[in-house]
mmCIF file of C-alpha atoms in Angstrom:
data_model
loop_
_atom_site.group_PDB
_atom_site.id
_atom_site.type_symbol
_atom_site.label_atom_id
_atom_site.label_comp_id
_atom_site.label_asym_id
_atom_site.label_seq_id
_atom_site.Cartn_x
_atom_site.Cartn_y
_atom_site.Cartn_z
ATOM 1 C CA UNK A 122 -42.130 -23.003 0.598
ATOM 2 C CA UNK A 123 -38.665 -23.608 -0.963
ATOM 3 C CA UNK A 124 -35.785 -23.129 1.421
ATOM 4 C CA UNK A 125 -32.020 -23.653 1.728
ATOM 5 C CA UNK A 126 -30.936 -25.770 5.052
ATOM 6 C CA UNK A 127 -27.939 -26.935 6.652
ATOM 7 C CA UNK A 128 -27.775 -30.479 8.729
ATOM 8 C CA UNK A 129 -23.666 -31.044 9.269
ATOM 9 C CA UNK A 130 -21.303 -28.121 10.424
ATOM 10 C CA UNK A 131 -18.468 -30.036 8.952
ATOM 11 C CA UNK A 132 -19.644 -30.056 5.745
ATOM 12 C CA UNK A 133 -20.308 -26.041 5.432
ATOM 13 C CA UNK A 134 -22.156 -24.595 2.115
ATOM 14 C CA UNK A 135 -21.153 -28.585 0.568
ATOM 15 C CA UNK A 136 -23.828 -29.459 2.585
ATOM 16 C CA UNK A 137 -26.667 -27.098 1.513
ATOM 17 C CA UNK A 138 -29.766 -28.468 0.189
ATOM 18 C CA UNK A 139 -33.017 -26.949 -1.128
ATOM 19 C CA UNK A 140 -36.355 -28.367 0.501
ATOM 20 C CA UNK A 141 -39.819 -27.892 1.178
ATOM 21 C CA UNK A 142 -40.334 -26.170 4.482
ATOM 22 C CA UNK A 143 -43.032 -24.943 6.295
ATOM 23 C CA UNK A 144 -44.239 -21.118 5.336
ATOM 24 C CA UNK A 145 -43.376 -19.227 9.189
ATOM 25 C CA UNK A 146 -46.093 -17.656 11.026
ATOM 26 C CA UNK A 147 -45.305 -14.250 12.838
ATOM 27 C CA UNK A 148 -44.668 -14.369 16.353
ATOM 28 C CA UNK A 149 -45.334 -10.977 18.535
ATOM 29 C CA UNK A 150 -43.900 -7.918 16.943
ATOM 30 C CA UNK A 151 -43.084 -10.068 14.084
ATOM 31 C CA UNK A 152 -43.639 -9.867 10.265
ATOM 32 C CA UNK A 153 -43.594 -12.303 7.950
ATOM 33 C CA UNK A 154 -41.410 -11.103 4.370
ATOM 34 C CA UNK A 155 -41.831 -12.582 1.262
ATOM 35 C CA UNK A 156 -38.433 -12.751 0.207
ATOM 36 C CA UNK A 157 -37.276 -11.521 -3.215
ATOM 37 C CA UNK A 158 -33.637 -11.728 -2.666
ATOM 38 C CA UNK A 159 -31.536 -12.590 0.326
ATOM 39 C CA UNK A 160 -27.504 -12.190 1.021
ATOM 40 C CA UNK A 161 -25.840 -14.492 2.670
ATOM 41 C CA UNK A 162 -22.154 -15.093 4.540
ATOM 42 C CA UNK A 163 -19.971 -18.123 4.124
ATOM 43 C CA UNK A 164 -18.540 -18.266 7.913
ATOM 44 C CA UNK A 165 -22.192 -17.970 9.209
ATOM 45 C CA UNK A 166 -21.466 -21.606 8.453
ATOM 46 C CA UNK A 167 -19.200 -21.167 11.840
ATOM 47 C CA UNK A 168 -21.402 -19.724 14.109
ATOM 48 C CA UNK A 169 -22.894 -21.584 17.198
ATOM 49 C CA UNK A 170 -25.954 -19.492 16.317
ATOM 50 C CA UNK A 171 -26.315 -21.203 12.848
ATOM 51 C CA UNK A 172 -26.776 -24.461 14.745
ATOM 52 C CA UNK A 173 -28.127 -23.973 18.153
ATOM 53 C CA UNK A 174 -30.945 -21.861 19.190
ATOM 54 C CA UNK A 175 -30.080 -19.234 22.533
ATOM 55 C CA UNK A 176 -30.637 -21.754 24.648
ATOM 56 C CA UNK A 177 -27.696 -24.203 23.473
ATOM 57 C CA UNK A 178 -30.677 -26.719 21.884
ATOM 58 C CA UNK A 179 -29.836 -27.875 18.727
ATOM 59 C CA UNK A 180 -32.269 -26.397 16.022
ATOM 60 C CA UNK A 181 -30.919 -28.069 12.510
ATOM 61 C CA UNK A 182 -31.866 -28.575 10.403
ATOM 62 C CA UNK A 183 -31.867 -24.488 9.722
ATOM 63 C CA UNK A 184 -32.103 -22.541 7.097
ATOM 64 C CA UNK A 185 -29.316 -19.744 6.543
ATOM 65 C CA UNK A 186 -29.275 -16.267 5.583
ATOM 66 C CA UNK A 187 -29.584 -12.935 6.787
ATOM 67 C CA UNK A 188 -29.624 -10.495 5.061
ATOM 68 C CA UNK A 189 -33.330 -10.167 2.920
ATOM 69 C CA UNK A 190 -35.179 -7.628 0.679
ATOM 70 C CA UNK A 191 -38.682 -8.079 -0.420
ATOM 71 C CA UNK A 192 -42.600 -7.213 0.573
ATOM 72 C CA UNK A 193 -44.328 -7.748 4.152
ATOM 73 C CA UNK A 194 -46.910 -10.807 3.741
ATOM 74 C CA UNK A 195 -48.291 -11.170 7.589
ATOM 75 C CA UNK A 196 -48.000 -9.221 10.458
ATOM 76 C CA UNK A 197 -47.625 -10.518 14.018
ATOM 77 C CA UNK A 198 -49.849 -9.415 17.089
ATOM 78 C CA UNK A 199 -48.225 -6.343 18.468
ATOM 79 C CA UNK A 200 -46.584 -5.413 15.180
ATOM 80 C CA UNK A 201 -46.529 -1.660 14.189
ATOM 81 C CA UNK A 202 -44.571 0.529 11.862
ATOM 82 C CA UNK A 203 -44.680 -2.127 8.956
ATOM 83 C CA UNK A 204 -47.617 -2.584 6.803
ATOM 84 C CA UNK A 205 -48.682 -5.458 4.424
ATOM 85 C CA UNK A 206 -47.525 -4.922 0.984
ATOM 86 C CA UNK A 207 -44.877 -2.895 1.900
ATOM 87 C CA UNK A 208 -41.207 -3.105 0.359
ATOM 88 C CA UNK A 209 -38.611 -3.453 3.099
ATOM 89 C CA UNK A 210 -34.993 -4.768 3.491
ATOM 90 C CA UNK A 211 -32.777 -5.201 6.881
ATOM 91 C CA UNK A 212 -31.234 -7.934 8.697
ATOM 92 C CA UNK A 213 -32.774 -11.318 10.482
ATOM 93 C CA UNK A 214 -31.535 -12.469 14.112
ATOM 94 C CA UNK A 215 -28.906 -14.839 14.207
ATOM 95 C CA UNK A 216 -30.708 -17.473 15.664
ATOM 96 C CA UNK A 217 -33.180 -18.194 13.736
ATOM 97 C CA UNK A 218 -34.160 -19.433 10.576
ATOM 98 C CA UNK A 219 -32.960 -17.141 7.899
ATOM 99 C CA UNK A 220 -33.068 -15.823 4.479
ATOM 100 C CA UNK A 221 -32.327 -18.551 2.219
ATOM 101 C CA UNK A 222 -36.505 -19.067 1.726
ATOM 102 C CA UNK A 223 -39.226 -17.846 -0.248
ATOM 103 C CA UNK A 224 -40.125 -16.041 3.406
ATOM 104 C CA UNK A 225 -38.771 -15.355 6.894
ATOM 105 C CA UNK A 226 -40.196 -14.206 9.847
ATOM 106 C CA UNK A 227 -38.273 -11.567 11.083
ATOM 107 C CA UNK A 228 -38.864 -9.207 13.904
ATOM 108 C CA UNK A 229 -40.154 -5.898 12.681
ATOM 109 C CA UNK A 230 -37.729 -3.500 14.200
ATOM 110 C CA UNK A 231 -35.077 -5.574 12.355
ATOM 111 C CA UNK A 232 -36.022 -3.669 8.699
ATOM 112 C CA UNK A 233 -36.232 -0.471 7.640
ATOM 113 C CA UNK A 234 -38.737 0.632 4.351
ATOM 114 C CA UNK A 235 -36.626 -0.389 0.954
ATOM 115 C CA UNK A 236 -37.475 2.594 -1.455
ATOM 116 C CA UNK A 237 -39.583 1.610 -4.678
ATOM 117 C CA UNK A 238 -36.598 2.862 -6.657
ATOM 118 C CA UNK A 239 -33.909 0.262 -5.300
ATOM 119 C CA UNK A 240 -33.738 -3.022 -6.795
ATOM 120 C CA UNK A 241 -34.962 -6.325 -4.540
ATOM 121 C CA UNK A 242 -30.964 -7.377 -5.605
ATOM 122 C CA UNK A 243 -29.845 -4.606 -4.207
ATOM 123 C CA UNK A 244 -31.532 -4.220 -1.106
ATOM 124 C CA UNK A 245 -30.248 -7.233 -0.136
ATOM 125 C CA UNK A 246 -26.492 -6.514 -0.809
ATOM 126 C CA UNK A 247 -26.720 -3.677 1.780
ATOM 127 C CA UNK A 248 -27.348 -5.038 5.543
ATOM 128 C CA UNK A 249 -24.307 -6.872 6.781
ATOM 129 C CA UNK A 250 -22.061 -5.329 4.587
ATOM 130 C CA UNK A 251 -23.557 -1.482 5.277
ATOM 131 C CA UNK A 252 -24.201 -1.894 8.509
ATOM 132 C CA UNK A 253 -20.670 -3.712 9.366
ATOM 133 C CA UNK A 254 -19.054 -0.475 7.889
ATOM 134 C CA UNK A 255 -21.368 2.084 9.189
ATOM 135 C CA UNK A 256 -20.697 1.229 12.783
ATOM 136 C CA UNK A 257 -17.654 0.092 12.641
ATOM 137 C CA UNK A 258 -16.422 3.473 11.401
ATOM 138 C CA UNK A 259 -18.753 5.807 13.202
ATOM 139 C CA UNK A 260 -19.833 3.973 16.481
ATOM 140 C CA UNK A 261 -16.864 1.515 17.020
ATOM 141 C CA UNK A 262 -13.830 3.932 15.088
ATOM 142 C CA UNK A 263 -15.362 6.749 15.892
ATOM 143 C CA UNK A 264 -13.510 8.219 12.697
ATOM 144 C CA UNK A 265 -12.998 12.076 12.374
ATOM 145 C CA UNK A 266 -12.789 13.724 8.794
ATOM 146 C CA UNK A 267 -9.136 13.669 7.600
ATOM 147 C CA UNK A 268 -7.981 10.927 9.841
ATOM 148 C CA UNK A 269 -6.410 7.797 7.828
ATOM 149 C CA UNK A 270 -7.894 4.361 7.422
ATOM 150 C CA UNK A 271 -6.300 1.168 6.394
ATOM 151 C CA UNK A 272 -9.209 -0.960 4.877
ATOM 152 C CA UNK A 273 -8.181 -4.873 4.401
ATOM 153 C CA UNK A 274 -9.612 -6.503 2.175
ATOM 154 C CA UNK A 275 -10.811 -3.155 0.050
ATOM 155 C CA UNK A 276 -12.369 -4.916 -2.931
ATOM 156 C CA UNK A 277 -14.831 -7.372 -0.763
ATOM 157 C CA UNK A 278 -18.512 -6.835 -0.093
ATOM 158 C CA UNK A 279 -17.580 -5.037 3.455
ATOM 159 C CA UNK A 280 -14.212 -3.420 2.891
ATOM 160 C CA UNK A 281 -15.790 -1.726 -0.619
ATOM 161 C CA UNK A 282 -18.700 -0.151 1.747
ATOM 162 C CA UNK A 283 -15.872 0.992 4.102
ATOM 163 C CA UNK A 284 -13.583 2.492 1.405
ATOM 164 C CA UNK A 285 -16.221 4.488 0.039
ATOM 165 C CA UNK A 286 -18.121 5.639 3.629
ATOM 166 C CA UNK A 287 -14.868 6.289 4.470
ATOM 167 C CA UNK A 288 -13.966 8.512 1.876
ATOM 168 C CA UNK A 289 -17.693 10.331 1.597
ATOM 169 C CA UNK A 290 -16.568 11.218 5.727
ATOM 170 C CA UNK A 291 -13.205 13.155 4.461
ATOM 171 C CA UNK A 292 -10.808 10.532 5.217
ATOM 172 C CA UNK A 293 -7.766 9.004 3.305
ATOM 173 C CA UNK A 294 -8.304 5.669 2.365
ATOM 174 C CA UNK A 295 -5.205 3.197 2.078
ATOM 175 C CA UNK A 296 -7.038 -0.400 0.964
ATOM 176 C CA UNK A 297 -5.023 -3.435 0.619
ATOM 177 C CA UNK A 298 -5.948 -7.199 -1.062
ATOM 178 C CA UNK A 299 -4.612 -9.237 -3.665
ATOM 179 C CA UNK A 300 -2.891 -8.033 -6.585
ATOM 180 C CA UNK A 301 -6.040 -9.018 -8.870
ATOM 181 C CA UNK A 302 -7.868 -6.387 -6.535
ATOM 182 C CA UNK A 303 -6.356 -3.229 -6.798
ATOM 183 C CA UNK A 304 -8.559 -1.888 -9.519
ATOM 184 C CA UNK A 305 -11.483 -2.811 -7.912
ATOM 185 C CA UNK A 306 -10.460 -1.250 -4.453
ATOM 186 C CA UNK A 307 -9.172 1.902 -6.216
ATOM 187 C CA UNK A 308 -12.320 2.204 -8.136
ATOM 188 C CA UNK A 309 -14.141 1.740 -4.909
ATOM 189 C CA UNK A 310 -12.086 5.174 -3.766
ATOM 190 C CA UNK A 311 -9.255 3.683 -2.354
ATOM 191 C CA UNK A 312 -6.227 6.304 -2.796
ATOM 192 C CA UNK A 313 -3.561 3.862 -2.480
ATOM 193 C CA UNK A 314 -3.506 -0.115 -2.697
ATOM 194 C CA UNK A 315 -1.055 -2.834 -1.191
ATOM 195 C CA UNK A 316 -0.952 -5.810 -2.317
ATOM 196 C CA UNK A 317 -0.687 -8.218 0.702
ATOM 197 C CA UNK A 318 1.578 -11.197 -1.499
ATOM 198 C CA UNK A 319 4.166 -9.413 -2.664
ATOM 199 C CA UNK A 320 3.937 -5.047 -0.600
ATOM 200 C CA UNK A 321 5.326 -4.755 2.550
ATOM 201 C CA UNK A 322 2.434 -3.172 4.699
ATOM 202 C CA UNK A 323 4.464 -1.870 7.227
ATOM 203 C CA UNK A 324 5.680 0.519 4.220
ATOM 204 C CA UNK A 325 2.338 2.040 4.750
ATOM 205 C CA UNK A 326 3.338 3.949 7.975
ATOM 206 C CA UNK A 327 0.861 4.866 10.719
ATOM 207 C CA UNK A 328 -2.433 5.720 10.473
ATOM 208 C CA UNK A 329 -5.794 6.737 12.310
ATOM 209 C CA UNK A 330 -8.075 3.357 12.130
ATOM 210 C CA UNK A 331 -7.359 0.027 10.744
ATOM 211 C CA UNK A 332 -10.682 -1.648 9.626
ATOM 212 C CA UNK A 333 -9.600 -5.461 9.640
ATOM 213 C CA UNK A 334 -11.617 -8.111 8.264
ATOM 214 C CA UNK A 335 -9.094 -10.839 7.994
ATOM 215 C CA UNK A 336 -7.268 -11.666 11.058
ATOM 216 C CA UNK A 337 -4.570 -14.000 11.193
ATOM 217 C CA UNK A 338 -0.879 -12.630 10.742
ATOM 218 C CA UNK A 339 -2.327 -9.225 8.915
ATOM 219 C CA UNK A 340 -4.068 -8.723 11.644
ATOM 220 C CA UNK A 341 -1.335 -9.046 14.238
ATOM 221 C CA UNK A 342 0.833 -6.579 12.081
ATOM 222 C CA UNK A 343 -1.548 -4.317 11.668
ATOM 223 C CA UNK A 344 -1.584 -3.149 15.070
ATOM 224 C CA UNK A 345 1.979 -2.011 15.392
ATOM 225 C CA UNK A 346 0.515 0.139 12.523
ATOM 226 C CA UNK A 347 -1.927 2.317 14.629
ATOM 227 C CA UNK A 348 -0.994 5.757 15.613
ATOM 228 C CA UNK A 349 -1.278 6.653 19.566
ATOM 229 C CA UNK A 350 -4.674 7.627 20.088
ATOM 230 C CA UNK A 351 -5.991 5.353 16.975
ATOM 231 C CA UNK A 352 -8.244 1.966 16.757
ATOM 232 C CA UNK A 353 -8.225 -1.028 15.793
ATOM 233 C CA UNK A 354 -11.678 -2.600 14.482
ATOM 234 C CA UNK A 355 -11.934 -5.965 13.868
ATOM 235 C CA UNK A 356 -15.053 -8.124 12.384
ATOM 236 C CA UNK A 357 -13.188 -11.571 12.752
ATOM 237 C CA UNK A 358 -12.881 -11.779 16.677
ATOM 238 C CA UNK A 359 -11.033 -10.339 19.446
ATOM 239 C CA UNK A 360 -7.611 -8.941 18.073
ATOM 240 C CA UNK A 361 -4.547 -11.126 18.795
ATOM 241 C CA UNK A 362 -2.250 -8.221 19.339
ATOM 242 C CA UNK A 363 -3.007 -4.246 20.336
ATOM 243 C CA UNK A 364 -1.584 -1.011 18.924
ATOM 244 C CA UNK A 365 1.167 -0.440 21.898
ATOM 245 C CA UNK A 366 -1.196 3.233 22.365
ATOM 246 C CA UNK A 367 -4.449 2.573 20.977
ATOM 247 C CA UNK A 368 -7.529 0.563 21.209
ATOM 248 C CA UNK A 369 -8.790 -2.444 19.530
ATOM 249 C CA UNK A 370 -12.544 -2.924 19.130
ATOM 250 C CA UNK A 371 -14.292 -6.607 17.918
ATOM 251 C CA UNK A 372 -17.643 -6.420 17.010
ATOM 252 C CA UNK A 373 -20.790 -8.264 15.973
ATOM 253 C CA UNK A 374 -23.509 -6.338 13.782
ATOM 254 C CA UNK A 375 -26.692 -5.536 14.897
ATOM 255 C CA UNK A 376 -29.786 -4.494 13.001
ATOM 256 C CA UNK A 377 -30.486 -0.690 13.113
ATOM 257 C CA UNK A 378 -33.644 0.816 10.905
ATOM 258 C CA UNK A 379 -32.058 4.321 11.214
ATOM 259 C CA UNK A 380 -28.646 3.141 9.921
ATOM 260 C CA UNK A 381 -30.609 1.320 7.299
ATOM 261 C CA UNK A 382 -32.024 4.899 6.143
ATOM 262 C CA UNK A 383 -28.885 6.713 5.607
ATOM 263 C CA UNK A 384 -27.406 3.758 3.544
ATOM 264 C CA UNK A 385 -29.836 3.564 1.274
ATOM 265 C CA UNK A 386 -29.811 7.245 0.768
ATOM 266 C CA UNK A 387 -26.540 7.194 -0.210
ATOM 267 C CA UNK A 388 -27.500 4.296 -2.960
ATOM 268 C CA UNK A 389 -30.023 6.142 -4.143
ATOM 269 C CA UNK A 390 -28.214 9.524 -4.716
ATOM 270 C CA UNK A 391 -25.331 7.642 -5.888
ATOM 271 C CA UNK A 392 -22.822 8.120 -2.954
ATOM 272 C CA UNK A 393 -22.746 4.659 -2.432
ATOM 273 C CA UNK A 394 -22.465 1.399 -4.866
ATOM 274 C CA UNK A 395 -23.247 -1.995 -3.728
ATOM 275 C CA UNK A 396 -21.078 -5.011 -4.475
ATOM 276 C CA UNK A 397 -22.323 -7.802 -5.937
ATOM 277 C CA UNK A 398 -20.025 -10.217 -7.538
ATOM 278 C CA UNK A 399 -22.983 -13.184 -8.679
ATOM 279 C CA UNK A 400 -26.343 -13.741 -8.781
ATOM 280 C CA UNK A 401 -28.529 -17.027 -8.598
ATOM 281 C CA UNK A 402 -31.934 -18.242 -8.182
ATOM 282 C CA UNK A 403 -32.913 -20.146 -5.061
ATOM 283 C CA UNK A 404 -33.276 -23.089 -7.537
ATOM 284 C CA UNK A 405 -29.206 -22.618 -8.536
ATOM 285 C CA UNK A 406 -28.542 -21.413 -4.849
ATOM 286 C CA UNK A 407 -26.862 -24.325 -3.702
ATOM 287 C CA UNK A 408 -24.494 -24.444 -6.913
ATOM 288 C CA UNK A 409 -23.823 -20.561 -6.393
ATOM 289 C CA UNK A 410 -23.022 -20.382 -2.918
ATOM 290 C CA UNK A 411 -20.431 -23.118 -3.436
ATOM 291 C CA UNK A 412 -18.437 -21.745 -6.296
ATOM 292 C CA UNK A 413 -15.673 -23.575 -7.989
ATOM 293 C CA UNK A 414 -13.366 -19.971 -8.647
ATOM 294 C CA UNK A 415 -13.035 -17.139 -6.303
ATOM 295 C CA UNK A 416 -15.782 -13.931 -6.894
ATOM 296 C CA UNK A 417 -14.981 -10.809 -5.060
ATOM 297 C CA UNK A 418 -18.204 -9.293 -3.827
ATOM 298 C CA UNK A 419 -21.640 -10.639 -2.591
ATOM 299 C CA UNK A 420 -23.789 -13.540 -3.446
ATOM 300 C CA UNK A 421 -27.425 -12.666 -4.166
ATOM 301 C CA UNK A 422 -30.028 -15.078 -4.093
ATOM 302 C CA UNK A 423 -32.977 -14.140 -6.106
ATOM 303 C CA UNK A 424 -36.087 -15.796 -4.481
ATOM 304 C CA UNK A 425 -38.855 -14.160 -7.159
ATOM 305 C CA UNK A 426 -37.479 -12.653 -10.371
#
């Protein structure tokens, strides 16, 4: 099969090539996917897990990629709920070889059915970035309708799936980014903007829940922004400073077939849009996933047309 892999950490996406790989074979409670389109996250590139296998053994050269959509091929011994032939998206463990292929072998529990009315493209904008919002507004935030919710980076693949879960859940939605962003953020429900170059977000008062997926000095200032009683979630590592009466959350995704459901629910009755800023075949992947001008939204890698 054609695949993406990586060999050299210090190169990052630069270093991407497409080869002939082996097709996977299921292990227990496996399946095998053919993959019609995959997502995929420039600081997986970053991860230990991209590069070394649980045990600390270097597995490279790997292929990356994580997030898939497409239709079961094989099933491993043990394997129920999943049938051959059937249309499924979700999300691939971190440790092994990943989306960026014509198939994976994924474990079973990791997908949830993809209705035959969603696109293969957009099943696979949904995992990281749905999930990633989904728990880290319900189960990590645990927001409450009419609290407030500062969303960095509002127009991206994850901060547009906050903005608008967000504001489905009653709350008011304050998203911030560049200047060349607002639009898209407020389009995406945000009901104010700040532009991080040139606003002063500390103008923005207090509020319930920042959702930060930046780090850095925004992160640091956001937490003097959190009201007592209020979180701060992070997806870019443990939080540098706390709200002075709050908590501060950092989290990894994790697969969740349920969660899975209700997002694509919400696609499919239009309560949620997906975010896709470009997409590629695996032939182009290489050139697509190292982009000479900045895209706002995901990259989709179309395995089949």
């Amino acid at each position: 099969m054609k695949a993406i892999v990586v060999t050299d950490e210090a190169a990052g996406t630069a270093g991407m090539t497409l080869v002939e790989r082996p097709e996977p074979k299921p292990a227990l409670n496996d399946v095998v996917v053919q993959v019609h389109a995959s997502g995929f996250v420039p600081t997986e590139l970053t991860w230990p897990s991209t590069w070394t296998d649980r045990l600390g053994r270097d597995r490279t050269p790997s292929i990356p990629g994580h997030e898939l959509a497409g239709v079961v091929s094989a099933l491993g011994y043990g394997t129920t709920g999943l049938s051959v032939g059937q249309r499924v998206f979700g999300l691939t463990d971190w440790t092994r070889d990943g989306t960026l292929a014509e198939f994976v072998a994924v474990e079973a529990r990791n997908l949830a059915p993809l209705p035959g009315d969603v696109d293969f493209t957009v099943g696979a904008s949904l995992p990281i970035s749905g999930l990633t919002a989904w728990q880290g507004l319900f189960e990590h935030g645990r927001l409450q309708t009419g609290q407030s919710v500062l969303v960095h980076g509002a127009a991206g693949a994850v901060g547009s799936m906050v903005t608008q879960l967000a504001r489905e859940f009653g709350a008011y939605v304050i998203g911030t980014g560049r200047a060349a962003d607002r639009q898209k953020a407020l389009d995406f429900g945000a009901q104010e903007f700040v532009d991080l170059a040139t606003d002063v977000l500390e103008d923005v008062g207090g509020v319930d829940l920042v959702f930060d997926v930046i780090g850095g000095d925004i992160g640091k200032r956001s937490a003097g922004l959190v009201r007592a009683g209020g979180s701060l979630v992070s997806v870019v590592g443990p939080a540098e400073v706390h709200p002075a009466d709050g908590l501060t959350i950092d989290f990894v995704v994790t697969p969740d077939r349920a969660q899975l459901g209700e997002i694509v629910r919400r696609v499919r009755d239009g309560r949620l849009r997906t975010n896709i800023g470009n997409v590629a075949n695996l032939d182009d992947a290489v050139a697509a996933l190292n982009p000479t001008k900045r895209t706002t939204g995901k990259t989709i890698i179309r395995a089949r047309s």
